[in-house]
JSON list of C-alpha atoms in Angstrom, two decimals:
[
{"chain": "A", "resi": 24, "resn": "GLU", "atom": "CA", "xyz": [79.50, 163.89, 57.32]},
{"chain": "A", "resi": 25, "resn": "LYS", "atom": "CA", "xyz": [77.45, 162.02, 59.92]},
{"chain": "A", "resi": 26, "resn": "LYS", "atom": "CA", "xyz": [77.72, 158.24, 59.39]},
{"chain": "A", "resi": 27, "resn": "ILE", "atom": "CA", "xyz": [75.48, 157.06, 62.21]},
{"chain": "A", "resi": 28, "resn": "ALA", "atom": "CA", "xyz": [71.76, 157.71, 62.50]},
{"chain": "A", "resi": 29, "resn": "LEU", "atom": "CA", "xyz": [69.50, 156.91, 65.42]},
{"chain": "A", "resi": 30, "resn": "ILE", "atom": "CA", "xyz": [66.10, 155.70, 64.28]},
{"chain": "A", "resi": 31, "resn": "TYR", "atom": "CA", "xyz": [63.80, 154.61, 67.10]},
{"chain": "A", "resi": 32, "resn": "ASN", "atom": "CA", "xyz": [61.43, 151.66, 67.20]},
{"chain": "A", "resi": 33, "resn": "ALA", "atom": "CA", "xyz": [57.96, 152.97, 66.51]},
{"chain": "A", "resi": 34, "resn": "ILE", "atom": "CA", "xyz": [54.24, 152.27, 66.45]},
{"chain": "A", "resi": 35, "resn": "LYS", "atom": "CA", "xyz": [51.32, 153.66, 64.53]},
{"chain": "A", "resi": 36, "resn": "VAL", "atom": "CA", "xyz": [50.53, 156.38, 67.05]},
{"chain": "A", "resi": 37, "resn": "LYS", "atom": "CA", "xyz": [46.87, 157.03, 67.61]},
{"chain": "A", "resi": 38, "resn": "SER", "atom": "CA", "xyz": [45.55, 158.75, 70.65]},
{"chain": "A", "resi": 39, "resn": "TYR", "atom": "CA", "xyz": [42.71, 157.16, 72.55]},
{"chain": "A", "resi": 40, "resn": "LEU", "atom": "CA", "xyz": [40.75, 158.78, 75.35]},
{"chain": "A", "resi": 41, "resn": "ILE", "atom": "CA", "xyz": [38.83, 155.98, 76.99]},
{"chain": "A", "resi": 42, "resn": "ASN", "atom": "CA", "xyz": [37.23, 155.72, 80.41]},
{"chain": "A", "resi": 43, "resn": "LYS", "atom": "CA", "xyz": [39.71, 153.95, 82.62]},
{"chain": "A", "resi": 44, "resn": "LYS", "atom": "CA", "xyz": [39.32, 151.27, 85.25]},
{"chain": "A", "resi": 45, "resn": "LYS", "atom": "CA", "xyz": [41.49, 151.32, 88.34]},
{"chain": "A", "resi": 46, "resn": "GLN", "atom": "CA", "xyz": [43.50, 148.52, 86.82]},
{"chain": "A", "resi": 47, "resn": "ILE", "atom": "CA", "xyz": [47.24, 148.00, 86.32]},
{"chain": "A", "resi": 48, "resn": "LEU", "atom": "CA", "xyz": [48.70, 146.32, 83.25]},
{"chain": "A", "resi": 49, "resn": "THR", "atom": "CA", "xyz": [52.07, 144.95, 82.20]},
{"chain": "A", "resi": 50, "resn": "VAL", "atom": "CA", "xyz": [53.01, 143.20, 78.98]},
{"chain": "A", "resi": 51, "resn": "GLY", "atom": "CA", "xyz": [55.90, 140.81, 78.41]},
{"chain": "A", "resi": 52, "resn": "GLU", "atom": "CA", "xyz": [57.01, 137.26, 77.85]},
{"chain": "A", "resi": 53, "resn": "ILE", "atom": "CA", "xyz": [57.24, 134.96, 80.87]},
{"chain": "A", "resi": 54, "resn": "ASN", "atom": "CA", "xyz": [60.02, 132.40, 81.17]},
{"chain": "A", "resi": 55, "resn": "GLU", "atom": "CA", "xyz": [62.77, 131.58, 83.68]},
{"chain": "A", "resi": 56, "resn": "GLU", "atom": "CA", "xyz": [65.06, 134.32, 82.33]},
{"chain": "A", "resi": 57, "resn": "THR", "atom": "CA", "xyz": [62.51, 137.12, 82.12]},
{"chain": "A", "resi": 58, "resn": "ILE", "atom": "CA", "xyz": [61.21, 136.88, 85.70]},
{"chain": "A", "resi": 59, "resn": "LEU", "atom": "CA", "xyz": [64.03, 139.05, 87.02]},
{"chain": "A", "resi": 60, "resn": "ARG", "atom": "CA", "xyz": [65.05, 140.89, 83.83]},
{"chain": "A", "resi": 61, "resn": "LYS", "atom": "CA", "xyz": [61.51, 142.11, 83.11]},
{"chain": "A", "resi": 62, "resn": "GLY", "atom": "CA", "xyz": [60.69, 142.67, 86.79]},
{"chain": "A", "resi": 63, "resn": "LEU", "atom": "CA", "xyz": [57.87, 140.15, 87.09]},
{"chain": "A", "resi": 64, "resn": "ASP", "atom": "CA", "xyz": [58.94, 139.47, 90.69]},
{"chain": "A", "resi": 65, "resn": "ARG", "atom": "CA", "xyz": [58.52, 143.20, 91.38]},
{"chain": "A", "resi": 66, "resn": "PHE", "atom": "CA", "xyz": [55.11, 143.21, 89.66]},
{"chain": "A", "resi": 67, "resn": "LEU", "atom": "CA", "xyz": [53.97, 140.42, 92.02]},
{"chain": "A", "resi": 68, "resn": "ALA", "atom": "CA", "xyz": [55.30, 142.30, 95.06]},
{"chain": "A", "resi": 69, "resn": "ILE", "atom": "CA", "xyz": [53.50, 145.50, 94.07]},
{"chain": "A", "resi": 70, "resn": "ALA", "atom": "CA", "xyz": [50.25, 143.60, 93.42]},
{"chain": "A", "resi": 71, "resn": "LYS", "atom": "CA", "xyz": [50.42, 142.26, 96.99]},
{"chain": "A", "resi": 72, "resn": "GLU", "atom": "CA", "xyz": [50.43, 145.88, 98.22]},
{"chain": "A", "resi": 73, "resn": "PHE", "atom": "CA", "xyz": [47.14, 146.62, 96.40]},
{"chain": "A", "resi": 74, "resn": "PRO", "atom": "CA", "xyz": [44.88, 143.60, 97.01]},
{"chain": "A", "resi": 75, "resn": "LYS", "atom": "CA", "xyz": [41.72, 145.44, 95.88]},
{"chain": "A", "resi": 76, "resn": "ILE", "atom": "CA", "xyz": [43.19, 146.55, 92.54]},
{"chain": "A", "resi": 77, "resn": "GLN", "atom": "CA", "xyz": [43.12, 144.29, 89.48]},
{"chain": "A", "resi": 78, "resn": "PHE", "atom": "CA", "xyz": [46.57, 143.60, 87.96]},
{"chain": "A", "resi": 79, "resn": "ILE", "atom": "CA", "xyz": [46.82, 142.13, 84.46]},
{"chain": "A", "resi": 80, "resn": "HIS", "atom": "CA", "xyz": [49.78, 140.42, 82.83]},
{"chain": "A", "resi": 81, "resn": "ILE", "atom": "CA", "xyz": [49.67, 139.81, 79.08]},
{"chain": "A", "resi": 82, "resn": "GLY", "atom": "CA", "xyz": [52.39, 137.96, 77.23]},
{"chain": "A", "resi": 83, "resn": "LYS", "atom": "CA", "xyz": [53.34, 134.56, 75.94]},
{"chain": "A", "resi": 84, "resn": "TRP", "atom": "CA", "xyz": [54.64, 131.80, 78.21]},
{"chain": "A", "resi": 85, "resn": "THR", "atom": "CA", "xyz": [57.79, 130.19, 76.90]},
{"chain": "A", "resi": 86, "resn": "ASP", "atom": "CA", "xyz": [60.91, 128.24, 77.72]},
{"chain": "A", "resi": 87, "resn": "LYS", "atom": "CA", "xyz": [64.39, 129.81, 77.52]},
{"chain": "A", "resi": 88, "resn": "LYS", "atom": "CA", "xyz": [64.43, 129.30, 73.75]},
{"chain": "A", "resi": 89, "resn": "GLY", "atom": "CA", "xyz": [61.13, 131.08, 73.17]},
{"chain": "A", "resi": 90, "resn": "LYS", "atom": "CA", "xyz": [59.10, 127.95, 72.51]},
{"chain": "A", "resi": 91, "resn": "PRO", "atom": "CA", "xyz": [55.62, 127.71, 74.11]},
{"chain": "A", "resi": 92, "resn": "CYS", "atom": "CA", "xyz": [55.89, 126.28, 77.64]},
{"chain": "A", "resi": 93, "resn": "ASP", "atom": "CA", "xyz": [53.77, 126.68, 80.78]},
{"chain": "A", "resi": 94, "resn": "LYS", "atom": "CA", "xyz": [56.34, 125.44, 83.33]},
{"chain": "A", "resi": 95, "resn": "THR", "atom": "CA", "xyz": [57.33, 128.91, 84.58]},
{"chain": "A", "resi": 96, "resn": "ILE", "atom": "CA", "xyz": [53.82, 130.37, 84.61]},
{"chain": "A", "resi": 97, "resn": "LYS", "atom": "CA", "xyz": [52.67, 127.46, 86.80]},
{"chain": "A", "resi": 98, "resn": "LYS", "atom": "CA", "xyz": [55.37, 128.37, 89.35]},
{"chain": "A", "resi": 99, "resn": "ILE", "atom": "CA", "xyz": [54.49, 132.08, 89.13]},
{"chain": "A", "resi": 100, "resn": "ARG", "atom": "CA", "xyz": [50.79, 131.44, 89.67]},
{"chain": "A", "resi": 101, "resn": "LYS", "atom": "CA", "xyz": [51.54, 129.51, 92.87]},
{"chain": "A", "resi": 102, "resn": "ILE", "atom": "CA", "xyz": [53.26, 132.54, 94.43]},
{"chain": "A", "resi": 103, "resn": "SER", "atom": "CA", "xyz": [51.01, 135.25, 92.97]},
{"chain": "A", "resi": 104, "resn": "PRO", "atom": "CA", "xyz": [48.32, 137.14, 94.87]},
{"chain": "A", "resi": 105, "resn": "GLY", "atom": "CA", "xyz": [44.74, 136.56, 93.75]},
{"chain": "A", "resi": 106, "resn": "ASN", "atom": "CA", "xyz": [44.40, 140.01, 92.19]},
{"chain": "A", "resi": 107, "resn": "ILE", "atom": "CA", "xyz": [46.63, 139.17, 89.20]},
{"chain": "A", "resi": 108, "resn": "LYS", "atom": "CA", "xyz": [45.21, 137.75, 85.98]},
{"chain": "A", "resi": 109, "resn": "PHE", "atom": "CA", "xyz": [47.72, 136.08, 83.66]},
{"chain": "A", "resi": 110, "resn": "LEU", "atom": "CA", "xyz": [46.17, 136.12, 80.19]},
{"chain": "A", "resi": 111, "resn": "GLY", "atom": "CA", "xyz": [49.07, 134.74, 78.17]},
{"chain": "A", "resi": 112, "resn": "PHE", "atom": "CA", "xyz": [49.36, 135.70, 74.52]},
{"chain": "A", "resi": 113, "resn": "VAL", "atom": "CA", "xyz": [46.28, 137.53, 73.22]},
{"chain": "A", "resi": 114, "resn": "LYS", "atom": "CA", "xyz": [45.21, 138.89, 69.85]},
{"chain": "A", "resi": 115, "resn": "LYS", "atom": "CA", "xyz": [45.93, 142.54, 69.08]},
{"chain": "A", "resi": 116, "resn": "ASN", "atom": "CA", "xyz": [42.32, 143.69, 69.59]},
{"chain": "A", "resi": 117, "resn": "ILE", "atom": "CA", "xyz": [42.24, 142.10, 73.08]},
{"chain": "A", "resi": 118, "resn": "LEU", "atom": "CA", "xyz": [45.60, 143.67, 73.97]},
{"chain": "A", "resi": 119, "resn": "GLU", "atom": "CA", "xyz": [44.30, 147.05, 72.82]},
{"chain": "A", "resi": 120, "resn": "GLN", "atom": "CA", "xyz": [41.16, 146.57, 74.91]},
{"chain": "A", "resi": 121, "resn": "TYR", "atom": "CA", "xyz": [43.31, 146.11, 78.04]},
{"chain": "A", "resi": 122, "resn": "TYR", "atom": "CA", "xyz": [45.53, 149.08, 77.13]},
{"chain": "A", "resi": 123, "resn": "GLY", "atom": "CA", "xyz": [42.36, 151.09, 76.70]},
{"chain": "A", "resi": 124, "resn": "GLU", "atom": "CA", "xyz": [40.78, 150.25, 80.03]},
{"chain": "A", "resi": 125, "resn": "SER", "atom": "CA", "xyz": [43.91, 150.15, 82.23]},
{"chain": "A", "resi": 126, "resn": "MET", "atom": "CA", "xyz": [44.73, 153.32, 84.15]},
{"chain": "A", "resi": 127, "resn": "ILE", "atom": "CA", "xyz": [48.39, 152.39, 84.79]},
{"chain": "A", "resi": 128, "resn": "TYR", "atom": "CA", "xyz": [51.01, 150.61, 82.75]},
{"chain": "A", "resi": 129, "resn": "LEU", "atom": "CA", "xyz": [53.72, 149.19, 85.02]},
{"chain": "A", "resi": 130, "resn": "GLN", "atom": "CA", "xyz": [57.16, 148.22, 83.65]},
{"chain": "A", "resi": 131, "resn": "LEU", "atom": "CA", "xyz": [59.51, 147.28, 86.49]},
{"chain": "A", "resi": 132, "resn": "SER", "atom": "CA", "xyz": [62.34, 145.89, 84.37]},
{"chain": "A", "resi": 133, "resn": "ARG", "atom": "CA", "xyz": [65.94, 145.60, 85.47]},
{"chain": "A", "resi": 134, "resn": "HIS", "atom": "CA", "xyz": [66.94, 145.73, 81.79]},
{"chain": "A", "resi": 135, "resn": "GLU", "atom": "CA", "xyz": [64.91, 147.09, 78.91]},
{"chain": "A", "resi": 136, "resn": "ALA", "atom": "CA", "xyz": [66.37, 148.16, 75.59]},
{"chain": "A", "resi": 137, "resn": "PHE", "atom": "CA", "xyz": [63.48, 150.35, 74.44]},
{"chain": "A", "resi": 138, "resn": "GLY", "atom": "CA", "xyz": [60.05, 149.39, 75.76]},
{"chain": "A", "resi": 139, "resn": "LEU", "atom": "CA", "xyz": [57.75, 149.37, 72.74]},
{"chain": "A", "resi": 140, "resn": "SER", "atom": "CA", "xyz": [54.84, 148.17, 74.88]},
{"chain": "A", "resi": 141, "resn": "ILE", "atom": "CA", "xyz": [55.21, 151.34, 76.96]},
{"chain": "A", "resi": 142, "resn": "VAL", "atom": "CA", "xyz": [54.72, 153.47, 73.85]},
{"chain": "A", "resi": 143, "resn": "GLU", "atom": "CA", "xyz": [51.69, 151.36, 72.91]},
{"chain": "A", "resi": 144, "resn": "ALA", "atom": "CA", "xyz": [50.26, 151.79, 76.42]},
{"chain": "A", "resi": 145, "resn": "MET", "atom": "CA", "xyz": [50.87, 155.55, 76.35]},
{"chain": "A", "resi": 146, "resn": "SER", "atom": "CA", "xyz": [49.00, 155.81, 73.04]},
{"chain": "A", "resi": 147, "resn": "PHE", "atom": "CA", "xyz": [45.98, 154.52, 74.99]},
{"chain": "A", "resi": 148, "resn": "ASN", "atom": "CA", "xyz": [46.63, 157.09, 77.75]},
{"chain": "A", "resi": 149, "resn": "CYS", "atom": "CA", "xyz": [47.84, 154.59, 80.32]},
{"chain": "A", "resi": 150, "resn": "ILE", "atom": "CA", "xyz": [50.01, 156.38, 82.86]},
{"chain": "A", "resi": 151, "resn": "PRO", "atom": "CA", "xyz": [53.40, 154.65, 82.72]},
{"chain": "A", "resi": 152, "resn": "ILE", "atom": "CA", "xyz": [55.30, 153.87, 85.90]},
{"chain": "A", "resi": 153, "resn": "VAL", "atom": "CA", "xyz": [58.73, 152.50, 85.02]},
{"chain": "A", "resi": 154, "resn": "THR", "atom": "CA", "xyz": [62.09, 151.78, 86.57]},
{"chain": "A", "resi": 155, "resn": "ASN", "atom": "CA", "xyz": [65.00, 154.13, 86.03]},
{"chain": "A", "resi": 156, "resn": "VAL", "atom": "CA", "xyz": [66.94, 151.79, 83.73]},
{"chain": "A", "resi": 157, "resn": "PHE", "atom": "CA", "xyz": [68.34, 151.97, 80.21]},
{"chain": "A", "resi": 158, "resn": "ALA", "atom": "CA", "xyz": [65.86, 153.50, 77.72]},
{"chain": "A", "resi": 159, "resn": "LEU", "atom": "CA", "xyz": [62.76, 153.51, 79.94]},
{"chain": "A", "resi": 160, "resn": "PRO", "atom": "CA", "xyz": [63.13, 157.12, 81.20]},
{"chain": "A", "resi": 161, "resn": "GLU", "atom": "CA", "xyz": [63.71, 158.35, 77.63]},
{"chain": "A", "resi": 162, "resn": "THR", "atom": "CA", "xyz": [60.70, 156.42, 76.36]},
{"chain": "A", "resi": 163, "resn": "VAL", "atom": "CA", "xyz": [58.35, 157.76, 79.04]},
{"chain": "A", "resi": 164, "resn": "GLY", "atom": "CA", "xyz": [59.66, 161.32, 78.98]},
{"chain": "A", "resi": 165, "resn": "THR", "atom": "CA", "xyz": [57.41, 163.53, 81.12]},
{"chain": "A", "resi": 166, "resn": "ASN", "atom": "CA", "xyz": [54.32, 161.34, 80.65]},
{"chain": "A", "resi": 167, "resn": "GLY", "atom": "CA", "xyz": [54.55, 159.24, 83.78]},
{"chain": "A", "resi": 168, "resn": "TYR", "atom": "CA", "xyz": [56.77, 158.30, 86.67]},
{"chain": "A", "resi": 169, "resn": "ILE", "atom": "CA", "xyz": [60.34, 157.05, 86.76]},
{"chain": "A", "resi": 170, "resn": "ILE", "atom": "CA", "xyz": [60.91, 155.12, 89.97]},
{"chain": "A", "resi": 171, "resn": "ARG", "atom": "CA", "xyz": [64.02, 154.04, 91.86]},
{"chain": "A", "resi": 172, "resn": "ASN", "atom": "CA", "xyz": [62.46, 151.71, 94.44]},
{"chain": "A", "resi": 173, "resn": "LYS", "atom": "CA", "xyz": [59.36, 149.93, 95.66]},
{"chain": "A", "resi": 174, "resn": "ASN", "atom": "CA", "xyz": [58.26, 152.77, 97.96]},
{"chain": "A", "resi": 175, "resn": "GLU", "atom": "CA", "xyz": [58.29, 155.27, 95.10]},
{"chain": "A", "resi": 176, "resn": "CYS", "atom": "CA", "xyz": [56.31, 152.83, 92.96]},
{"chain": "A", "resi": 177, "resn": "ILE", "atom": "CA", "xyz": [53.66, 152.43, 95.67]},
{"chain": "A", "resi": 178, "resn": "ARG", "atom": "CA", "xyz": [53.46, 156.20, 96.19]},
{"chain": "A", "resi": 179, "resn": "PHE", "atom": "CA", "xyz": [52.99, 156.93, 92.46]},
{"chain": "A", "resi": 180, "resn": "ILE", "atom": "CA", "xyz": [50.41, 154.17, 92.03]},
{"chain": "A", "resi": 181, "resn": "LYS", "atom": "CA", "xyz": [48.39, 155.63, 94.93]},
{"chain": "A", "resi": 182, "resn": "LYS", "atom": "CA", "xyz": [48.71, 159.13, 93.49]},
{"chain": "A", "resi": 183, "resn": "THR", "atom": "CA", "xyz": [47.58, 157.96, 90.03]},
{"chain": "A", "resi": 184, "resn": "LEU", "atom": "CA", "xyz": [44.66, 155.92, 91.34]},
{"chain": "A", "resi": 185, "resn": "MET", "atom": "CA", "xyz": [43.43, 158.85, 93.45]},
{"chain": "A", "resi": 186, "resn": "ASN", "atom": "CA", "xyz": [43.62, 161.32, 90.54]},
{"chain": "A", "resi": 187, "resn": "ASN", "atom": "CA", "xyz": [40.49, 160.80, 88.45]},
{"chain": "A", "resi": 188, "resn": "GLN", "atom": "CA", "xyz": [41.39, 163.43, 85.85]},
{"chain": "A", "resi": 189, "resn": "ARG", "atom": "CA", "xyz": [41.97, 162.32, 82.30]},
{"chain": "A", "resi": 190, "resn": "ILE", "atom": "CA", "xyz": [45.51, 163.01, 81.27]},
{"chain": "A", "resi": 191, "resn": "LYS", "atom": "CA", "xyz": [46.51, 163.53, 77.65]},
{"chain": "A", "resi": 192, "resn": "ILE", "atom": "CA", "xyz": [49.82, 161.84, 77.02]},
{"chain": "A", "resi": 193, "resn": "HIS", "atom": "CA", "xyz": [52.19, 163.37, 74.48]},
{"chain": "A", "resi": 194, "resn": "ILE", "atom": "CA", "xyz": [54.28, 160.67, 72.82]},
{"chain": "A", "resi": 195, "resn": "ASN", "atom": "CA", "xyz": [57.64, 161.63, 71.38]},
{"chain": "A", "resi": 196, "resn": "PRO", "atom": "CA", "xyz": [56.98, 162.05, 67.62]},
{"chain": "A", "resi": 197, "resn": "GLN", "atom": "CA", "xyz": [60.10, 160.01, 66.91]},
{"chain": "A", "resi": 198, "resn": "PHE", "atom": "CA", "xyz": [58.19, 156.95, 68.20]},
{"chain": "A", "resi": 199, "resn": "ASP", "atom": "CA", "xyz": [55.55, 157.33, 65.45]},
{"chain": "A", "resi": 200, "resn": "ILE", "atom": "CA", "xyz": [55.87, 154.92, 62.52]},
{"chain": "A", "resi": 201, "resn": "LYS", "atom": "CA", "xyz": [55.36, 157.82, 60.03]},
{"chain": "A", "resi": 202, "resn": "TYR", "atom": "CA", "xyz": [58.44, 159.57, 61.40]},
{"chain": "A", "resi": 203, "resn": "ARG", "atom": "CA", "xyz": [60.42, 156.31, 61.32]},
{"chain": "A", "resi": 204, "resn": "LYS", "atom": "CA", "xyz": [59.55, 155.76, 57.65]},
{"chain": "A", "resi": 205, "resn": "GLU", "atom": "CA", "xyz": [60.61, 159.34, 56.84]},
{"chain": "A", "resi": 206, "resn": "GLN", "atom": "CA", "xyz": [63.92, 158.81, 58.63]},
{"chain": "A", "resi": 207, "resn": "PHE", "atom": "CA", "xyz": [64.65, 155.60, 56.72]},
{"chain": "A", "resi": 208, "resn": "HIS", "atom": "CA", "xyz": [63.68, 157.29, 53.45]},
{"chain": "A", "resi": 209, "resn": "ARG", "atom": "CA", "xyz": [66.05, 160.21, 54.16]},
{"chain": "A", "resi": 210, "resn": "LEU", "atom": "CA", "xyz": [68.84, 157.84, 55.11]},
{"chain": "A", "resi": 211, "resn": "LEU", "atom": "CA", "xyz": [68.46, 155.64, 52.05]},
{"chain": "A", "resi": 212, "resn": "THR", "atom": "CA", "xyz": [68.10, 158.46, 49.52]},
{"chain": "A", "resi": 213, "resn": "LYS", "atom": "CA", "xyz": [71.17, 160.44, 50.60]}
]
């Protein structure tokens, strides 16, 4: 008998087809430890390559212990190109607005356990471009681009920005909260 079950993190999957802006979004906490782990340094470098494209970062600004702190974001802003907006923590409806209007979701992490924000972005038909680390390729599946380096990232951003077709993203059903509830129910009623 199987004693281990894999049940994925999940969201309430809805599918939104919204007119997109040529805008690139990433979501994640900013503090001294996440700059490298979450690839914020890479996000800044890519933004410098596309000075006419709006880049958006959403996520709370904290210290190493997760408490609100603007020390790191002040340093980041000093070295950031002018085409990046740092919005900090926003309410869910504002986050969904940015998912809805952003053409690309960029996750350039060096370490990422699952990437729930990628699934959220894909539910709004953002094209994900992610690094080839840990669970990111599995999360994206065939819905976007898995990159190994900066040149690939630049190439896929250009390709996505030039392609004005709407793309319907197909999220793995295991990432839907309904499926997750069913899995827990099955597990607990055995």
